[in-house]
Coordinates of C-alpha atoms in Angstrom, one line a residue:
M1 CA -2.9 -85.5 -47.8
N2 CA -6.7 -85.5 -47.5
G3 CA -8.9 -82.4 -46.3
E4 CA -10.6 -79.8 -47.0
P5 CA -9.6 -76.1 -48.2
H6 CA -10.1 -73.3 -45.7
N7 CA -10.8 -70.1 -46.8
P8 CA -11.3 -67.6 -44.0
S9 CA -13.0 -65.3 -45.9
T10 CA -16.8 -64.4 -46.6
T11 CA -16.2 -62.0 -49.3
I12 CA -17.5 -62.7 -53.2
G13 CA -14.8 -63.6 -55.6
Y14 CA -17.2 -64.2 -58.8
V15 CA -20.5 -63.8 -59.6
A16 CA -21.6 -66.1 -63.0
E17 CA -23.7 -64.2 -65.2
G18 CA -27.6 -65.1 -64.8
G19 CA -26.8 -67.0 -61.6
I20 CA -28.7 -66.7 -58.5
A21 CA -26.1 -64.2 -57.3
D22 CA -26.4 -62.1 -59.8
S23 CA -30.2 -62.3 -59.7
I24 CA -30.5 -60.5 -56.3
G25 CA -27.9 -58.0 -56.9
V26 CA -25.0 -59.2 -55.5
Q27 CA -21.9 -58.6 -56.9
V28 CA -17.6 -59.5 -57.0
Y29 CA -16.1 -57.8 -53.5
D30 CA -19.3 -57.9 -51.3
K31 CA -18.7 -59.3 -48.4
I32 CA -21.0 -61.9 -46.3
L33 CA -21.9 -60.7 -42.9
T34 CA -25.3 -62.7 -42.0
I35 CA -27.2 -65.3 -43.8
N36 CA -30.4 -65.3 -42.1
G37 CA -29.1 -64.1 -38.9
Q38 CA -26.5 -66.6 -38.9
T39 CA -22.5 -65.0 -39.0
P40 CA -20.2 -67.0 -40.9
E41 CA -16.8 -66.9 -40.3
N42 CA -15.2 -68.9 -43.3
W43 CA -16.4 -69.3 -47.0
Q44 CA -17.2 -73.5 -46.1
Q45 CA -19.5 -71.3 -43.4
V46 CA -21.4 -69.5 -46.3
E47 CA -21.7 -72.7 -48.6
R48 CA -23.7 -74.6 -45.5
L49 CA -25.8 -71.9 -44.6
F50 CA -26.3 -71.4 -48.4
F51 CA -27.4 -75.7 -48.6
E52 CA -29.5 -75.4 -45.2
N53 CA -31.2 -72.8 -46.5
I54 CA -32.4 -74.0 -50.2
G55 CA -36.1 -73.8 -50.9
K56 CA -36.3 -71.2 -47.7
N57 CA -36.9 -67.4 -48.0
T58 CA -33.3 -66.4 -47.3
T59 CA -31.9 -62.8 -45.9
R60 CA -28.4 -62.2 -46.6
T61 CA -26.4 -59.0 -44.8
I62 CA -23.5 -58.1 -46.7
E63 CA -20.8 -55.1 -46.6
R64 CA -20.1 -53.0 -49.9
N65 CA -18.1 -50.1 -50.2
G66 CA -18.3 -49.4 -46.7
E67 CA -22.3 -49.8 -46.1
Q68 CA -24.3 -52.9 -45.4
K69 CA -27.3 -53.7 -47.9
E70 CA -29.8 -56.2 -47.1
F71 CA -30.7 -59.1 -50.0
V72 CA -33.7 -61.6 -49.7
L73 CA -34.0 -64.5 -51.5
N74 CA -36.9 -65.5 -52.8
W75 CA -37.0 -69.5 -54.1
D76 CA -40.9 -69.1 -54.9
N77 CA -39.8 -66.5 -57.8
M78 CA -37.2 -68.5 -59.0
T79 CA -37.2 -70.1 -62.6
R80 CA -36.3 -73.7 -63.4
E81 CA -33.2 -72.1 -65.5
R82 CA -32.2 -70.2 -61.8
L83 CA -32.5 -73.2 -59.7
R84 CA -30.0 -75.2 -62.5
A85 CA -27.6 -72.4 -61.5
V86 CA -27.3 -73.0 -57.6
R87 CA -23.8 -74.1 -57.8
H88 CA -23.0 -70.8 -59.1
F89 CA -24.1 -68.9 -56.0

C-alpha cells in the first residue's frame, strides 16, 4: 500500500537535546498553533511550513500549559552544528 502517514496533531512529541527546537525553548507537549501566522492542522503541515521557511526568521506561536508563547527562530544566529540538526526539529 502506498501513502503517507497522517498525524492530525500539532503537538511536539520529542525534542532532541541540542537541536533547533531545544535551542529556541520548545518543549515536549507544546502544541504548535501558528508558524509565521499560518495555522497548521496536522504534523505534515507543520513540517511543510518549517521546511518552507528554512533560512528565514520564523515566528512560532505555541500553547504550553494553557498559555500561548511565541518563539522566534533567527537563522542568522545558527551555528553549523545547529543547522545540521534541522532534521531534529
